[in-house]
mmCIF file of N, CA and C in Angstrom:
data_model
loop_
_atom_site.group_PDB
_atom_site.id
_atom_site.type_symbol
_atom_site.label_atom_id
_atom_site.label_comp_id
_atom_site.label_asym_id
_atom_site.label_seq_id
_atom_site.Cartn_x
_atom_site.Cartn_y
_atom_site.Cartn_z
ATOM 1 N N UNK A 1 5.372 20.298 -66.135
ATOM 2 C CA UNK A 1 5.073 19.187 -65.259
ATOM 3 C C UNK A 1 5.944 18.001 -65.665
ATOM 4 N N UNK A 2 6.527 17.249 -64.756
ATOM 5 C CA UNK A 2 7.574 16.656 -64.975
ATOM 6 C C UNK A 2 7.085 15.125 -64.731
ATOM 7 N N UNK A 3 6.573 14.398 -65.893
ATOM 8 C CA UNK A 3 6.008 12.608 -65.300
ATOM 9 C C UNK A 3 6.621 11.866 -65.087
ATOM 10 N N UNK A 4 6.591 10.869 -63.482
ATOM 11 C CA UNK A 4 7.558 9.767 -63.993
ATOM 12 C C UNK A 4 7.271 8.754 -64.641
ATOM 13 N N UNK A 5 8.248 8.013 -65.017
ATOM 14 C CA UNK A 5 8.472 7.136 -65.982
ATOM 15 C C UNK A 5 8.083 5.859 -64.868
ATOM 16 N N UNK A 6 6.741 5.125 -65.035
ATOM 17 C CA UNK A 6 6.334 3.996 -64.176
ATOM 18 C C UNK A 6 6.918 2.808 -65.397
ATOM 19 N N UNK A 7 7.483 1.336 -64.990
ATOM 20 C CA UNK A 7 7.735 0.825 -65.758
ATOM 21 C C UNK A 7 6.766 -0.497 -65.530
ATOM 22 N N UNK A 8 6.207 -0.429 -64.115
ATOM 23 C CA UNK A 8 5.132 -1.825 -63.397
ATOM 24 C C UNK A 8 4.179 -1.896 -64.284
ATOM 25 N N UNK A 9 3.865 -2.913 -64.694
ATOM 26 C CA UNK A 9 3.180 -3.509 -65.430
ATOM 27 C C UNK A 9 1.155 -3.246 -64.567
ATOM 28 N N UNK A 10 1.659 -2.980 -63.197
ATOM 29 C CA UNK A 10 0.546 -3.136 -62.250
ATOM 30 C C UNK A 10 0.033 -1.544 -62.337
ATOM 31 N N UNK A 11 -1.484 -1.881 -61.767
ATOM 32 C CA UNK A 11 -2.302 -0.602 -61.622
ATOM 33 C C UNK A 11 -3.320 -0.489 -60.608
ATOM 34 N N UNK A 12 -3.603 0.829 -60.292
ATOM 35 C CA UNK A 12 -4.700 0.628 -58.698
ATOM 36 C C UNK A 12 -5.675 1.126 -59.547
ATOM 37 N N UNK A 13 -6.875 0.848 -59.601
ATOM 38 C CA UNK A 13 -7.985 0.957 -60.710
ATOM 39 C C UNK A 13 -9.029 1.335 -59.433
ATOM 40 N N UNK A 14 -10.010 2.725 -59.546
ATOM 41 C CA UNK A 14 -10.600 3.409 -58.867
ATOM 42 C C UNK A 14 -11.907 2.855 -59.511
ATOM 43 N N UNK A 15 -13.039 2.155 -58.905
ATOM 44 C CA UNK A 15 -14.568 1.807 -60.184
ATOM 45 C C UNK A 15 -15.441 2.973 -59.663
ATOM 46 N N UNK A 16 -16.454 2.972 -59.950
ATOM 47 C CA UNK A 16 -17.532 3.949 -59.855
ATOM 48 C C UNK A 16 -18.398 3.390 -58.651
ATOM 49 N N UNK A 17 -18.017 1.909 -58.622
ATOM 50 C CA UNK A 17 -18.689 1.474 -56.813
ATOM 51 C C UNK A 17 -18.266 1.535 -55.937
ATOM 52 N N UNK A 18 -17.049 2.201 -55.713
ATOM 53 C CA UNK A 18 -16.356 2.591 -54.519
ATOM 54 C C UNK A 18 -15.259 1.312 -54.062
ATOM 55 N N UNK A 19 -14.917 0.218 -55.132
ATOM 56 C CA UNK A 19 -14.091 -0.526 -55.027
ATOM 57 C C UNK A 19 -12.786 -0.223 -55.879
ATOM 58 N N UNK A 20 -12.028 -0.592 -54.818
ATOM 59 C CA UNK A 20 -10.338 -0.494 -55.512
ATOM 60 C C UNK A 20 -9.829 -1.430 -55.899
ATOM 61 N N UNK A 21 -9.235 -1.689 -57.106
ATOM 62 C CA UNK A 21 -8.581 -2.924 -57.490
ATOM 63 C C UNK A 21 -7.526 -2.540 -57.802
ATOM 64 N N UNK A 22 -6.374 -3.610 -57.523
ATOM 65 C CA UNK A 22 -4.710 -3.840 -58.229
ATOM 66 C C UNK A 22 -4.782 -4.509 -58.842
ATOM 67 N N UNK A 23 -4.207 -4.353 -60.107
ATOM 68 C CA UNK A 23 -4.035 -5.624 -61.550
ATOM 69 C C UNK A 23 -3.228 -5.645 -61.865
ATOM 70 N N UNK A 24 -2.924 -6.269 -62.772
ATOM 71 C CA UNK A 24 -1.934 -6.079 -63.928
ATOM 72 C C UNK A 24 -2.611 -5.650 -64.976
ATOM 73 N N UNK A 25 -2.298 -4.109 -66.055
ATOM 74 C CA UNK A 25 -3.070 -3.687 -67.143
ATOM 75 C C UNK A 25 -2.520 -4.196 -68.221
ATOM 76 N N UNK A 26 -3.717 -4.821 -68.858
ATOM 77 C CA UNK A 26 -3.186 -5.530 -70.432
ATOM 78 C C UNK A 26 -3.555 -4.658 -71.294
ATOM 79 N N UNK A 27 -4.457 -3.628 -71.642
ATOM 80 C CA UNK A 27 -4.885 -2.677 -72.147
ATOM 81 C C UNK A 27 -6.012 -1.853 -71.849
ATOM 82 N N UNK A 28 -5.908 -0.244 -72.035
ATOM 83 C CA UNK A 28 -6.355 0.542 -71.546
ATOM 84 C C UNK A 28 -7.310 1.277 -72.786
ATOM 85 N N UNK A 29 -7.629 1.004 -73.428
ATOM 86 C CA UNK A 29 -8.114 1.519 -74.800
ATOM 87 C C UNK A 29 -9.458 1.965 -74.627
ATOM 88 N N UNK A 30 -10.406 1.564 -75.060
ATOM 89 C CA UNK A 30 -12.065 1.989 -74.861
ATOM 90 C C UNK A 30 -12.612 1.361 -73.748
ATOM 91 N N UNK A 31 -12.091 -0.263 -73.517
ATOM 92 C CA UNK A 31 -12.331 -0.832 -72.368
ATOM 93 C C UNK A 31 -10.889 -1.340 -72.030
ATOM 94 N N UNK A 32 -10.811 -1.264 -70.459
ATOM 95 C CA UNK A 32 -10.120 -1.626 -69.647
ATOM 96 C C UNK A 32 -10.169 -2.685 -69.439
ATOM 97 N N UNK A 33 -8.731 -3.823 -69.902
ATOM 98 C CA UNK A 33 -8.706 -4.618 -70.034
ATOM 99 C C UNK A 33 -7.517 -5.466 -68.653
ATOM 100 N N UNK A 34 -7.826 -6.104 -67.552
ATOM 101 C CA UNK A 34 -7.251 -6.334 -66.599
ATOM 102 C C UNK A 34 -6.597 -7.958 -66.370
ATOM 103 N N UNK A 35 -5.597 -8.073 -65.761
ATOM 104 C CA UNK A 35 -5.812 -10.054 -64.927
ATOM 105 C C UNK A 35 -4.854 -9.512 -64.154
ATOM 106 N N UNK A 36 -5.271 -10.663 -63.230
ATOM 107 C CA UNK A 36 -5.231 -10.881 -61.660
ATOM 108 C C UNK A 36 -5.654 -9.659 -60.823
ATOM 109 N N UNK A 37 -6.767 -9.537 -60.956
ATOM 110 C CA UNK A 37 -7.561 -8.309 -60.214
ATOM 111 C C UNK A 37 -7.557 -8.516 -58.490
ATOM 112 N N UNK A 38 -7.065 -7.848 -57.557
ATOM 113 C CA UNK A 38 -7.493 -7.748 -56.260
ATOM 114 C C UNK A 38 -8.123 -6.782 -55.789
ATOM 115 N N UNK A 39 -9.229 -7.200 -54.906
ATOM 116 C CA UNK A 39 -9.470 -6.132 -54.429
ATOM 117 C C UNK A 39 -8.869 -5.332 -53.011
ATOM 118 N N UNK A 40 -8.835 -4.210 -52.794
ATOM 119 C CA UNK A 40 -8.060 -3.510 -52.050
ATOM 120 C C UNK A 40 -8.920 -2.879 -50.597
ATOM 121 N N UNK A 41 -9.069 -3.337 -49.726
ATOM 122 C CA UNK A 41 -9.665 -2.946 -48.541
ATOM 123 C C UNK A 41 -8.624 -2.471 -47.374
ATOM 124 N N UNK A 42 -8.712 -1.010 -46.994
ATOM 125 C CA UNK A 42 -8.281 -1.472 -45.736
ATOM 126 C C UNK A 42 -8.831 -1.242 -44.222
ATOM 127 N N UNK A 43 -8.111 -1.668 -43.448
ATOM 128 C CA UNK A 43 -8.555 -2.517 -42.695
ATOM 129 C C UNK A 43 -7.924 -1.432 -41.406
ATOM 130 N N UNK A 44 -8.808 -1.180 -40.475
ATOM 131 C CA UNK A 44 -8.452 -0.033 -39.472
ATOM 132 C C UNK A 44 -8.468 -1.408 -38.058
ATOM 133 N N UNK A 45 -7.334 -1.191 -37.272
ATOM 134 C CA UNK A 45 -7.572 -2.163 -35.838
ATOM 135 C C UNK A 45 -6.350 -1.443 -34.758
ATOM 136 N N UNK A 46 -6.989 -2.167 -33.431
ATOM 137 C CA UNK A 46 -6.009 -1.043 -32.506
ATOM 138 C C UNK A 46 -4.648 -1.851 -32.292
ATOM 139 N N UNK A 47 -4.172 -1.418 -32.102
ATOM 140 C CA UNK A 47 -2.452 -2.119 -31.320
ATOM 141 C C UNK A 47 -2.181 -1.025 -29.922
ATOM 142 N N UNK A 48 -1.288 -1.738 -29.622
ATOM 143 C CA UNK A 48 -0.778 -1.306 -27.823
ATOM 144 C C UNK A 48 -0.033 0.407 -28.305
ATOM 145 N N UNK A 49 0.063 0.846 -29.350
ATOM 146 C CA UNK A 49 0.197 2.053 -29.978
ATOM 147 C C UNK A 49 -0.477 3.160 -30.286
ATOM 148 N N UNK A 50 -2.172 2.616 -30.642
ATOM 149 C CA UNK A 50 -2.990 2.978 -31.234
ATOM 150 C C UNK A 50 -3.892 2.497 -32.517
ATOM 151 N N UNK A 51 -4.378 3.223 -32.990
ATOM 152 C CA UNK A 51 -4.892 3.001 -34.183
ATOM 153 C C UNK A 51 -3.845 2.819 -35.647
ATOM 154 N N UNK A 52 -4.150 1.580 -35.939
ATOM 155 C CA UNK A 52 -3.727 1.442 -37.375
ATOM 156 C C UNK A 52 -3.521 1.462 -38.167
ATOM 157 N N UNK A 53 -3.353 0.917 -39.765
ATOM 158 C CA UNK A 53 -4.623 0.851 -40.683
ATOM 159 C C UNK A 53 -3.452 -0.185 -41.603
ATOM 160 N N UNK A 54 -4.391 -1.199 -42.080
ATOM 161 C CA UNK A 54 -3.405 -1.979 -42.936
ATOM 162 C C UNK A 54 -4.323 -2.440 -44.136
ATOM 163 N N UNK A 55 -3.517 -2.736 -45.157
ATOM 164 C CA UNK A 55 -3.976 -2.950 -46.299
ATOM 165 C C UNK A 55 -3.926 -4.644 -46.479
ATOM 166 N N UNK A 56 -5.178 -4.906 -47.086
ATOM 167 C CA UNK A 56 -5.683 -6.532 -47.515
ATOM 168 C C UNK A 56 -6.076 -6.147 -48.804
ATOM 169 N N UNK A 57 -5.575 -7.628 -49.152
ATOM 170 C CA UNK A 57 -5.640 -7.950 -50.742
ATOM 171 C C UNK A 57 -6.714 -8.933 -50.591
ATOM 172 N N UNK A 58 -7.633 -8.936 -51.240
ATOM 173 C CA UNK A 58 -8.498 -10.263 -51.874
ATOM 174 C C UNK A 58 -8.621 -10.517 -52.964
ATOM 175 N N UNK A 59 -9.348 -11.400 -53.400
ATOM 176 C CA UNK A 59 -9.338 -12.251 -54.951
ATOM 177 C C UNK A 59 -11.301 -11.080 -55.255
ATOM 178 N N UNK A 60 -10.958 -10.332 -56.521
ATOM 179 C CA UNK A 60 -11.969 -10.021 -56.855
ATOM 180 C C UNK A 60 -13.229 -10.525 -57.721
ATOM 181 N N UNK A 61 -12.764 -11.518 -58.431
ATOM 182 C CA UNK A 61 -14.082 -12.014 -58.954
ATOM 183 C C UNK A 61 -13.341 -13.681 -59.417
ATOM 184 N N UNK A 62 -12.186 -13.869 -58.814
ATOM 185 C CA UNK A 62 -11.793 -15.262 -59.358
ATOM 186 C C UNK A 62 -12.184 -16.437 -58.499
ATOM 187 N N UNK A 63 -12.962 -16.086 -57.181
ATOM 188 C CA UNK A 63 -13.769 -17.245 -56.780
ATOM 189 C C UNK A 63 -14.555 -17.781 -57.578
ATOM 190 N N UNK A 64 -15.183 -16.621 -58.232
ATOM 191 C CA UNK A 64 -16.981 -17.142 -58.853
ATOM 192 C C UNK A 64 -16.272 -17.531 -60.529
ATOM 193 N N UNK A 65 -14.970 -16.953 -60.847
ATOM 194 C CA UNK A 65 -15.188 -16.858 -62.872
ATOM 195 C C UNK A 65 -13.543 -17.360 -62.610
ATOM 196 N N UNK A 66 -13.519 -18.464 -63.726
ATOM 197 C CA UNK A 66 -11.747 -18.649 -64.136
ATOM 198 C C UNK A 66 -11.337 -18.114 -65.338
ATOM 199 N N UNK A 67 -11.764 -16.858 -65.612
ATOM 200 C CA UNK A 67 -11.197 -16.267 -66.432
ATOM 201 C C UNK A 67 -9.835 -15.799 -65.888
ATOM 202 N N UNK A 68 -9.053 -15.706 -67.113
ATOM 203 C CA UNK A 68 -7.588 -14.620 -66.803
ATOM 204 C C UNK A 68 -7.410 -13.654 -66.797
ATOM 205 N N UNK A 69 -8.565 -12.921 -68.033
ATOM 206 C CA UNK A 69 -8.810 -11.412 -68.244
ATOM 207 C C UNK A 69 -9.724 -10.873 -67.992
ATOM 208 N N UNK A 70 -10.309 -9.528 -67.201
ATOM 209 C CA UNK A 70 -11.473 -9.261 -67.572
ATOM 210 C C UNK A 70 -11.509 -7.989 -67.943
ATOM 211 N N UNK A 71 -12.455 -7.730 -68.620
ATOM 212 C CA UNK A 71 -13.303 -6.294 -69.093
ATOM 213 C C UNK A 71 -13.413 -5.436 -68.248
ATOM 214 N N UNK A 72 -13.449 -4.010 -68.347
ATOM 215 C CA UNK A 72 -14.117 -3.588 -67.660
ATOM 216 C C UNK A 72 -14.618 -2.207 -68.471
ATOM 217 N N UNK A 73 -15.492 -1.713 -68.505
ATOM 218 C CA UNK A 73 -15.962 -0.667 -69.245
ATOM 219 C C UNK A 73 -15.098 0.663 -68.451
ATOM 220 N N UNK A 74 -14.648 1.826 -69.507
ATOM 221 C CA UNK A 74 -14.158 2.769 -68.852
ATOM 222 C C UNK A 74 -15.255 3.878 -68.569
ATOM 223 N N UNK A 75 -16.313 3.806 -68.305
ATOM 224 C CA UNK A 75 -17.263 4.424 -67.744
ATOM 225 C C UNK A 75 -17.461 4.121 -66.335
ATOM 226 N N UNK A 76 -16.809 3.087 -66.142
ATOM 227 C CA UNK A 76 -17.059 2.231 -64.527
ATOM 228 C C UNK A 76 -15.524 2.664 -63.880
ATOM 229 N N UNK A 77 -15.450 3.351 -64.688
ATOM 230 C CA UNK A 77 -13.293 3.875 -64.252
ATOM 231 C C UNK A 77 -13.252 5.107 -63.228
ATOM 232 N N UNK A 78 -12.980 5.564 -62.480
ATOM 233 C CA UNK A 78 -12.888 6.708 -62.001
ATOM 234 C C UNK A 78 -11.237 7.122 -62.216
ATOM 235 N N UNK A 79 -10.427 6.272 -61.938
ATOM 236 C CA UNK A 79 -9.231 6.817 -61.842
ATOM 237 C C UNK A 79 -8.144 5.487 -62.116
ATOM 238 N N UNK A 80 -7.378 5.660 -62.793
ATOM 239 C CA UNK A 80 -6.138 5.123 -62.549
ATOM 240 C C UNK A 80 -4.822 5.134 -62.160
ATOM 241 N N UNK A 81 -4.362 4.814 -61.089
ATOM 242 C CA UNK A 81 -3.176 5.202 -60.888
ATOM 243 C C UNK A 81 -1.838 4.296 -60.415
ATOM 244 N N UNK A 82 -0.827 4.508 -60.608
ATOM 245 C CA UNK A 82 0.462 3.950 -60.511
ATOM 246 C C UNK A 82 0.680 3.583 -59.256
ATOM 247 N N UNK A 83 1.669 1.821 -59.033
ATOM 248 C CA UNK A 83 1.749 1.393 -58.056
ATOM 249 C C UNK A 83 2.800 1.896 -57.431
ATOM 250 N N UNK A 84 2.954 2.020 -55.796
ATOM 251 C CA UNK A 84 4.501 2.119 -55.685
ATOM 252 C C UNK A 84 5.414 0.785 -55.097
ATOM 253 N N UNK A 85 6.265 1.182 -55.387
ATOM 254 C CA UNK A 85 7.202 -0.009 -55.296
ATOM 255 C C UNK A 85 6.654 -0.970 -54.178
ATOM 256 N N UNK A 86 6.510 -0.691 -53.242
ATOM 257 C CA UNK A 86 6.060 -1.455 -51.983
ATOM 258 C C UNK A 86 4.725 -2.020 -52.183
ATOM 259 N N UNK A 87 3.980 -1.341 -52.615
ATOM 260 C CA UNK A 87 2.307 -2.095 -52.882
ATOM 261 C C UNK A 87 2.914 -3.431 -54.148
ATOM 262 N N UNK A 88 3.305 -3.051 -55.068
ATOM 263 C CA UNK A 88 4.022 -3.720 -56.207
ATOM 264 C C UNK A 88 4.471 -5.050 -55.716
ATOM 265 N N UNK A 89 5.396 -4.744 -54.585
ATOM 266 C CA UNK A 89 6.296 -6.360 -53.879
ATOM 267 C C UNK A 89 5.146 -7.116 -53.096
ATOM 268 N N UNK A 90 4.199 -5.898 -52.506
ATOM 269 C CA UNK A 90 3.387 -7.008 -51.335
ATOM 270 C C UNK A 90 2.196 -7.679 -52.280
ATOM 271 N N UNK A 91 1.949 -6.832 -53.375
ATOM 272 C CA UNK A 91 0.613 -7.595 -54.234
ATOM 273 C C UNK A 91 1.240 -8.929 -55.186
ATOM 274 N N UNK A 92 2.670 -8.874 -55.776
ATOM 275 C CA UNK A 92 3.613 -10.066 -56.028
ATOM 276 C C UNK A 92 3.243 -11.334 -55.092
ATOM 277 N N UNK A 93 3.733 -11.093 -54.012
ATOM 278 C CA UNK A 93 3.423 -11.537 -52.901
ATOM 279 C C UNK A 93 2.473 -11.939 -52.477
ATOM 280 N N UNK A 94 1.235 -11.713 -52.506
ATOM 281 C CA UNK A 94 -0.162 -12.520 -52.196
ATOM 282 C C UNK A 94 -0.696 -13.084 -53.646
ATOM 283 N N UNK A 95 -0.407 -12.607 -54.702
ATOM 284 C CA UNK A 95 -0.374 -12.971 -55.736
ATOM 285 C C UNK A 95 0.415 -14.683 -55.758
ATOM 286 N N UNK A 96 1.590 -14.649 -55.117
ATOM 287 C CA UNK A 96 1.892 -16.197 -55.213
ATOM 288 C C UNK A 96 1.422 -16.618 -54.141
ATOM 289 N N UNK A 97 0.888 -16.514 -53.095
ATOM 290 C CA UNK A 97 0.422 -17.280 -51.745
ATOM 291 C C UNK A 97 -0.961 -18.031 -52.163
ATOM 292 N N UNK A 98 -1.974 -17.119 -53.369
ATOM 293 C CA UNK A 98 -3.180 -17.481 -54.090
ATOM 294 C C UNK A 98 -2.944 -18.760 -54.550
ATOM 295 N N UNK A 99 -1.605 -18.146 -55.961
ATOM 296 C CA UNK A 99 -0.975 -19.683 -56.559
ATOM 297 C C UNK A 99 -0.858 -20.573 -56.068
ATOM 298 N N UNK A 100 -0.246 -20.510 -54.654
ATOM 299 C CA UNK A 100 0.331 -21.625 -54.175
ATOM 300 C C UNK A 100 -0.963 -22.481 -53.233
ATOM 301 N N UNK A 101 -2.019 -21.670 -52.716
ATOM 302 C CA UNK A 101 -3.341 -22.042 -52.435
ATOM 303 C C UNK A 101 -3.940 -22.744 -53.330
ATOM 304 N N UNK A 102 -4.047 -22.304 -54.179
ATOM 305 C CA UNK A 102 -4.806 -23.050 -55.575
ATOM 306 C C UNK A 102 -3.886 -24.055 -55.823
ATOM 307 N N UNK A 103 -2.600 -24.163 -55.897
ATOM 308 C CA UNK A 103 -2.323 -25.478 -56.364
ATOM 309 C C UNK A 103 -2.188 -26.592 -55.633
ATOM 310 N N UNK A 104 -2.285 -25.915 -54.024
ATOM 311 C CA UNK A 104 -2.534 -27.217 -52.991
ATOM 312 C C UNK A 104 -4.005 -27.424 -53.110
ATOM 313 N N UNK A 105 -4.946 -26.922 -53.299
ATOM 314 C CA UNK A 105 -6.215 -27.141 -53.551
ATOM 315 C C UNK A 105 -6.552 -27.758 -54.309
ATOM 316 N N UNK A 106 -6.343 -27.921 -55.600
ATOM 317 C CA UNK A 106 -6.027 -28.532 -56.964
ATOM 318 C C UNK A 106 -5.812 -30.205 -56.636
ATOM 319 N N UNK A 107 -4.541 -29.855 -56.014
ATOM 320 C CA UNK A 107 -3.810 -31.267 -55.627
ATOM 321 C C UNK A 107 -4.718 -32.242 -54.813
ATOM 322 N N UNK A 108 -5.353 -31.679 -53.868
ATOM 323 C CA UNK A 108 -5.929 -32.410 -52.309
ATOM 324 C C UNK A 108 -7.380 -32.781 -53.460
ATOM 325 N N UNK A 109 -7.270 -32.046 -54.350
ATOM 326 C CA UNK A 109 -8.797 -32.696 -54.878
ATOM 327 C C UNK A 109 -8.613 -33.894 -56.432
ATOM 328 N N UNK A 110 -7.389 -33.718 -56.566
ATOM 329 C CA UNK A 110 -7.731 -35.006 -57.485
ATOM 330 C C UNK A 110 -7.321 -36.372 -56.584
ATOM 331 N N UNK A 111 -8.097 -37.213 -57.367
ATOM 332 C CA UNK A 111 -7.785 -38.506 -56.876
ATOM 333 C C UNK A 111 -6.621 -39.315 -57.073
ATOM 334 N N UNK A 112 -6.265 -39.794 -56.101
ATOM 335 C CA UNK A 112 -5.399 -41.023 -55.956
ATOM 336 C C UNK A 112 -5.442 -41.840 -56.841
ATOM 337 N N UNK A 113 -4.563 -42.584 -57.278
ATOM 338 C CA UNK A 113 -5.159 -44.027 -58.101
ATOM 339 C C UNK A 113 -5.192 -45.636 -57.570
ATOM 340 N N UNK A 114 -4.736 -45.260 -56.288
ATOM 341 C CA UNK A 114 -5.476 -46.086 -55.469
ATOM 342 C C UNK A 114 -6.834 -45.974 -55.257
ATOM 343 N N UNK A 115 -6.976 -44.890 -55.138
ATOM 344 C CA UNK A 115 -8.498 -44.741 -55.052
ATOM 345 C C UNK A 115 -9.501 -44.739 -55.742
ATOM 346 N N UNK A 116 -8.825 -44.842 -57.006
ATOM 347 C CA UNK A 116 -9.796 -44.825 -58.309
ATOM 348 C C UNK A 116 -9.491 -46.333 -58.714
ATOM 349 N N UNK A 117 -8.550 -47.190 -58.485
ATOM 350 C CA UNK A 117 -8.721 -48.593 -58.760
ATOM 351 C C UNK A 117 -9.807 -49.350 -57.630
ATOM 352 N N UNK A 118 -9.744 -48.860 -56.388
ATOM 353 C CA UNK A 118 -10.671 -49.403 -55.430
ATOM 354 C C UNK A 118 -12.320 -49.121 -55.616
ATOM 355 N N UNK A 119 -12.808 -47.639 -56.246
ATOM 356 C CA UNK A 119 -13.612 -47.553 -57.052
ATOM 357 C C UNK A 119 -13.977 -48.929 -57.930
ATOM 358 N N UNK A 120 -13.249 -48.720 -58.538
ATOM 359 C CA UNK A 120 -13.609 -49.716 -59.967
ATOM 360 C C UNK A 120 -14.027 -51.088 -59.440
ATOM 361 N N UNK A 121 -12.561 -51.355 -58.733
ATOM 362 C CA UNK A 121 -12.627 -53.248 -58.020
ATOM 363 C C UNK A 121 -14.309 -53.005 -57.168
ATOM 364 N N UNK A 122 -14.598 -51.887 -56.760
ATOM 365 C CA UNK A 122 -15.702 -51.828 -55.942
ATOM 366 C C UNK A 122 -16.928 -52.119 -56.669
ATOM 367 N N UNK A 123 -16.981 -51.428 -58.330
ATOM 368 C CA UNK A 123 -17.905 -51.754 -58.896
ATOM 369 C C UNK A 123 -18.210 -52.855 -59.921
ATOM 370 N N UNK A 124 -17.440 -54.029 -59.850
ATOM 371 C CA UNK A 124 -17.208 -55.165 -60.912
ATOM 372 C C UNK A 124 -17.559 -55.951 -59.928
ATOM 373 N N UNK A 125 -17.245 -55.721 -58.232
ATOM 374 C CA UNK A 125 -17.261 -56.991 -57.413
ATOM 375 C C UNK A 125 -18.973 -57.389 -57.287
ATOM 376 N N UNK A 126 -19.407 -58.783 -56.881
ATOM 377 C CA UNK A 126 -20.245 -59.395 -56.926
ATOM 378 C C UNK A 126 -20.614 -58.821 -55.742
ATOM 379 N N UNK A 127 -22.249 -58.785 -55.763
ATOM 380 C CA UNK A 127 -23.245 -58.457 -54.423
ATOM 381 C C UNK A 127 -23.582 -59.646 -53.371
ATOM 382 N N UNK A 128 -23.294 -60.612 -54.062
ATOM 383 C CA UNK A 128 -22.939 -61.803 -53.244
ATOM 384 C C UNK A 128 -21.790 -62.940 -52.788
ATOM 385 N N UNK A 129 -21.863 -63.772 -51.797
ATOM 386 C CA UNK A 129 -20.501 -64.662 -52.128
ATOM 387 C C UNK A 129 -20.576 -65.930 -52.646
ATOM 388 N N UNK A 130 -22.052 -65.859 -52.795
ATOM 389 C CA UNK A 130 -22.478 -66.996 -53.417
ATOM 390 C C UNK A 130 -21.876 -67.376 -54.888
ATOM 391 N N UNK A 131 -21.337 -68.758 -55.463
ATOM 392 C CA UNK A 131 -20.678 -68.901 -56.562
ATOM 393 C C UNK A 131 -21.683 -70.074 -57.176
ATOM 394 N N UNK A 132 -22.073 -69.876 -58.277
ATOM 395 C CA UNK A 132 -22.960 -70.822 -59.025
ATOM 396 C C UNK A 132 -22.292 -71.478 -60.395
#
């Protein structure tokens, strides 16, 4: 049997709940050790052709946790297997569209410093105009 030689750092990770994830594997040892986990759905719809089927990436647990790495027990593993080149470029690929989400998100939520001096002037100023 002749293996190839995968050099992607990435992996399609099979769980025992019937969810698929793409990662990047940091180690595979007793527990499966993952970051940037997506999950892998796809997605069946018609076109003027027929029937479909396309693949969506989502964020698997980095709404709720800002971790970088996570665990995963290899009892919860069913299978692991190698990306191919094309899943590889398109998960790159939503992989920075996330980044680039999060860092406009990031941005739109800190404050101005206009807005944080108008704060302040807001809370030193007098409740009246009365001067004694």
């Amino acid at each position: 049997m002749i293996e190839e030689v995968n050099t992607s750092p990435y992996r399609i990770v099979k769980l025992t709940s019937g969810e698929n994830i793409i990662c990047k594997l940091v180690s595979d040892n007793e527990k499966l050790k993952v970051s940037h986990p997506l999950r892998m759905d796809v997605v069946t719809h018609m076109t003027q052709k027929g029937m479909a089927e396309s693949l969506n990436l989502s964020r698997w647990l980095q709404p709720f946790s800002d971790q970088q790495i996570y665990t995963i027990n290899m009892s919860h593993v069913l299978t692991i297997a190698n990306v191919s080149i094309g899943l590889e470029r398109y998960y790159e690929h939503v992989l920075r569209k996330i980044e680039d989400l999060d860092y406009l998100e990031n941005r739109l939520e800190e404050p101005k410093e206009v807005d944080l001096l108008e704060e302040i002037l807001e809370d030193i100023e007098p409740d009246s105009d009365t001067i004694h």
